């Protein structure tokens, strides 16, 4: 399988895993829960899942650990999401091609249109975390089936 992957994609396979949350992840999730703008389902997610790394699905799909989300929040603050730019969200991951995923306080997930968070423009990709995770799952299934990661 490794040789086939490398022949098909031009590079060796990387890490692909859904890492269960450990004690530090759960502590970071509890600290994030103190931030009023974090959706409840994201706190629940981080209570079970440490992070998601699918380095070999297209450019990759990455959902950051709660500690990384918290660190980014502390260092850079919230990201303004929405047409009026008055809705604040948290960067929770990326697609490996430079685009970031941001969770809004209502649970919706948005993707940046460009690699920069300086003056980002967003597209809503899911109404909530569950729908976003289902889209990720479909992207993985499609990639396994035909080598195409989809457009998430």
mmCIF file of C-alpha atoms in Angstrom:
data_model
loop_
_atom_site.group_PDB
_atom_site.id
_atom_site.type_symbol
_atom_site.label_atom_id
_atom_site.label_comp_id
_atom_site.label_asym_id
_atom_site.label_seq_id
_atom_site.Cartn_x
_atom_site.Cartn_y
_atom_site.Cartn_z
ATOM 1 C CA UNK A 1 0.000 0.000 0.000
ATOM 2 C CA UNK A 2 2.818 2.435 0.859
ATOM 3 C CA UNK A 3 4.465 1.966 -2.550
ATOM 4 C CA UNK A 4 1.148 2.404 -4.352
ATOM 5 C CA UNK A 5 0.373 5.596 -2.408
ATOM 6 C CA UNK A 6 3.800 7.065 -3.154
ATOM 7 C CA UNK A 7 3.592 6.124 -6.825
ATOM 8 C CA UNK A 8 0.121 7.655 -7.124
ATOM 9 C CA UNK A 9 0.777 10.872 -5.201
ATOM 10 C CA UNK A 10 4.524 11.414 -5.506
ATOM 11 C CA UNK A 11 5.293 11.405 -1.783
ATOM 12 C CA UNK A 12 5.248 8.840 1.023
ATOM 13 C CA UNK A 13 2.172 8.518 3.227
ATOM 14 C CA UNK A 14 2.016 10.721 6.292
ATOM 15 C CA UNK A 15 0.094 10.541 9.541
ATOM 16 C CA UNK A 16 -3.620 9.881 9.324
ATOM 17 C CA UNK A 17 -5.376 9.570 12.640
ATOM 18 C CA UNK A 18 -8.145 10.640 14.941
ATOM 19 C CA UNK A 19 -6.389 10.941 18.276
ATOM 20 C CA UNK A 20 -8.469 10.371 21.420
ATOM 21 C CA UNK A 21 -8.448 13.174 23.974
ATOM 22 C CA UNK A 22 -6.101 12.853 26.908
ATOM 23 C CA UNK A 23 -6.233 14.615 30.272
ATOM 24 C CA UNK A 24 -4.472 17.742 28.935
ATOM 25 C CA UNK A 25 -6.882 17.934 25.989
ATOM 26 C CA UNK A 26 -9.882 17.743 28.314
ATOM 27 C CA UNK A 27 -8.392 20.432 30.575
ATOM 28 C CA UNK A 28 -7.901 22.723 27.569
ATOM 29 C CA UNK A 29 -11.483 21.990 26.472
ATOM 30 C CA UNK A 30 -12.766 22.991 29.918
ATOM 31 C CA UNK A 31 -10.778 26.215 29.688
ATOM 32 C CA UNK A 32 -12.194 26.861 26.211
ATOM 33 C CA UNK A 33 -15.681 26.230 27.610
ATOM 34 C CA UNK A 34 -15.192 29.314 29.779
ATOM 35 C CA UNK A 35 -15.069 31.383 26.579
ATOM 36 C CA UNK A 36 -18.634 32.368 25.817
ATOM 37 C CA UNK A 37 -18.266 32.152 22.046
ATOM 38 C CA UNK A 38 -17.397 28.462 21.833
ATOM 39 C CA UNK A 39 -20.227 26.215 20.646
ATOM 40 C CA UNK A 40 -21.266 23.518 23.132
ATOM 41 C CA UNK A 41 -20.817 20.733 20.562
ATOM 42 C CA UNK A 42 -17.180 21.753 20.091
ATOM 43 C CA UNK A 43 -16.571 21.397 23.828
ATOM 44 C CA UNK A 44 -18.201 17.943 23.681
ATOM 45 C CA UNK A 45 -16.037 17.044 20.677
ATOM 46 C CA UNK A 46 -12.852 18.060 22.490
ATOM 47 C CA UNK A 47 -13.860 16.036 25.528
ATOM 48 C CA UNK A 48 -13.482 12.902 23.370
ATOM 49 C CA UNK A 49 -11.231 13.833 20.436
ATOM 50 C CA UNK A 50 -7.736 15.246 20.902
ATOM 51 C CA UNK A 51 -7.199 16.192 17.261
ATOM 52 C CA UNK A 52 -7.716 14.962 13.708
ATOM 53 C CA UNK A 53 -4.850 14.637 11.253
ATOM 54 C CA UNK A 54 -5.573 13.342 7.767
ATOM 55 C CA UNK A 55 -2.359 14.448 6.103
ATOM 56 C CA UNK A 56 -2.864 12.299 3.006
ATOM 57 C CA UNK A 57 -6.427 13.223 2.072
ATOM 58 C CA UNK A 58 -5.877 15.777 -0.685
ATOM 59 C CA UNK A 59 -3.771 18.570 0.785
ATOM 60 C CA UNK A 60 -4.814 17.279 4.190
ATOM 61 C CA UNK A 61 -7.541 17.950 6.720
ATOM 62 C CA UNK A 62 -6.627 19.005 10.230
ATOM 63 C CA UNK A 63 -8.753 19.742 13.292
ATOM 64 C CA UNK A 64 -6.546 21.274 15.924
ATOM 65 C CA UNK A 65 -6.302 20.175 19.531
ATOM 66 C CA UNK A 66 -8.222 22.259 22.065
ATOM 67 C CA UNK A 67 -4.893 23.488 23.475
ATOM 68 C CA UNK A 68 -3.913 24.837 20.034
ATOM 69 C CA UNK A 69 -7.284 26.538 19.595
ATOM 70 C CA UNK A 70 -6.918 28.060 23.065
ATOM 71 C CA UNK A 71 -3.339 29.197 22.397
ATOM 72 C CA UNK A 72 -4.365 30.845 19.100
ATOM 73 C CA UNK A 73 -7.257 32.570 20.867
ATOM 74 C CA UNK A 74 -4.953 33.889 23.596
ATOM 75 C CA UNK A 75 -2.304 35.074 21.118
ATOM 76 C CA UNK A 76 -4.448 36.444 18.282
ATOM 77 C CA UNK A 77 -7.984 36.740 19.605
ATOM 78 C CA UNK A 78 -11.153 35.809 17.783
ATOM 79 C CA UNK A 79 -11.721 35.893 14.048
ATOM 80 C CA UNK A 80 -14.521 38.079 12.681
ATOM 81 C CA UNK A 81 -16.915 35.921 10.669
ATOM 82 C CA UNK A 82 -20.079 36.781 8.801
ATOM 83 C CA UNK A 83 -21.222 39.415 6.362
ATOM 84 C CA UNK A 84 -21.206 42.163 8.972
ATOM 85 C CA UNK A 85 -17.906 40.914 10.485
ATOM 86 C CA UNK A 86 -19.435 41.288 13.956
ATOM 87 C CA UNK A 87 -19.732 37.589 14.676
ATOM 88 C CA UNK A 88 -16.656 36.163 16.351
ATOM 89 C CA UNK A 89 -15.321 32.667 15.786
ATOM 90 C CA UNK A 90 -12.476 30.348 16.676
ATOM 91 C CA UNK A 91 -10.012 28.831 14.225
ATOM 92 C CA UNK A 92 -10.374 25.082 14.706
ATOM 93 C CA UNK A 93 -8.419 23.658 11.781
ATOM 94 C CA UNK A 94 -7.317 23.831 8.168
ATOM 95 C CA UNK A 95 -7.442 21.990 4.896
ATOM 96 C CA UNK A 96 -3.672 21.721 4.503
ATOM 97 C CA UNK A 97 -3.791 24.055 1.524
ATOM 98 C CA UNK A 98 -3.748 27.162 3.701
ATOM 99 C CA UNK A 99 -7.479 27.621 4.175
ATOM 100 C CA UNK A 100 -8.724 27.751 7.753
ATOM 101 C CA UNK A 101 -11.911 26.443 9.336
ATOM 102 C CA UNK A 102 -13.587 28.718 11.872
ATOM 103 C CA UNK A 103 -16.387 27.747 14.259
ATOM 104 C CA UNK A 104 -18.907 30.475 14.949
ATOM 105 C CA UNK A 105 -20.610 30.846 18.331
ATOM 106 C CA UNK A 106 -23.795 29.369 16.844
ATOM 107 C CA UNK A 107 -21.877 26.207 15.916
ATOM 108 C CA UNK A 108 -21.666 26.951 12.197
ATOM 109 C CA UNK A 109 -18.353 26.230 10.476
ATOM 110 C CA UNK A 110 -16.840 28.589 7.923
ATOM 111 C CA UNK A 111 -13.838 28.253 5.600
ATOM 112 C CA UNK A 112 -11.614 31.128 4.586
ATOM 113 C CA UNK A 113 -11.454 31.921 0.872
ATOM 114 C CA UNK A 114 -7.734 32.706 1.045
ATOM 115 C CA UNK A 115 -4.820 31.567 3.196
ATOM 116 C CA UNK A 116 -4.653 34.784 5.216
ATOM 117 C CA UNK A 117 -6.553 35.577 8.395
ATOM 118 C CA UNK A 118 -5.586 39.255 8.150
ATOM 119 C CA UNK A 119 -8.770 40.338 6.342
ATOM 120 C CA UNK A 120 -10.520 37.040 5.743
ATOM 121 C CA UNK A 121 -13.554 36.355 3.634
ATOM 122 C CA UNK A 122 -15.548 33.259 4.499
ATOM 123 C CA UNK A 123 -17.858 30.694 3.033
ATOM 124 C CA UNK A 124 -20.188 28.841 5.360
ATOM 125 C CA UNK A 125 -19.490 25.125 4.854
ATOM 126 C CA UNK A 126 -21.703 23.631 7.568
ATOM 127 C CA UNK A 127 -24.556 24.652 9.834
ATOM 128 C CA UNK A 128 -22.997 22.903 12.808
ATOM 129 C CA UNK A 129 -20.060 20.749 13.860
ATOM 130 C CA UNK A 130 -21.935 17.512 13.210
ATOM 131 C CA UNK A 131 -22.605 18.467 9.589
ATOM 132 C CA UNK A 132 -18.975 19.557 9.205
ATOM 133 C CA UNK A 133 -17.712 16.225 10.552
ATOM 134 C CA UNK A 134 -20.063 14.388 8.194
ATOM 135 C CA UNK A 135 -18.619 16.378 5.272
ATOM 136 C CA UNK A 136 -15.114 15.461 6.421
ATOM 137 C CA UNK A 137 -16.134 11.810 6.585
ATOM 138 C CA UNK A 138 -17.537 11.989 3.036
ATOM 139 C CA UNK A 139 -14.301 13.583 1.840
ATOM 140 C CA UNK A 140 -12.324 10.731 3.376
ATOM 141 C CA UNK A 141 -14.610 8.084 1.868
ATOM 142 C CA UNK A 142 -14.400 9.713 -1.556
ATOM 143 C CA UNK A 143 -10.617 9.923 -1.337
ATOM 144 C CA UNK A 144 -10.348 6.243 -0.401
ATOM 145 C CA UNK A 145 -12.687 5.309 -3.273
ATOM 146 C CA UNK A 146 -11.383 7.431 -6.137
ATOM 147 C CA UNK A 147 -8.443 9.516 -4.883
ATOM 148 C CA UNK A 148 -10.399 12.793 -4.985
ATOM 149 C CA UNK A 149 -10.746 14.631 -1.662
ATOM 150 C CA UNK A 150 -13.723 16.794 -2.598
ATOM 151 C CA UNK A 151 -13.883 20.536 -2.117
ATOM 152 C CA UNK A 152 -14.213 20.932 1.630
#
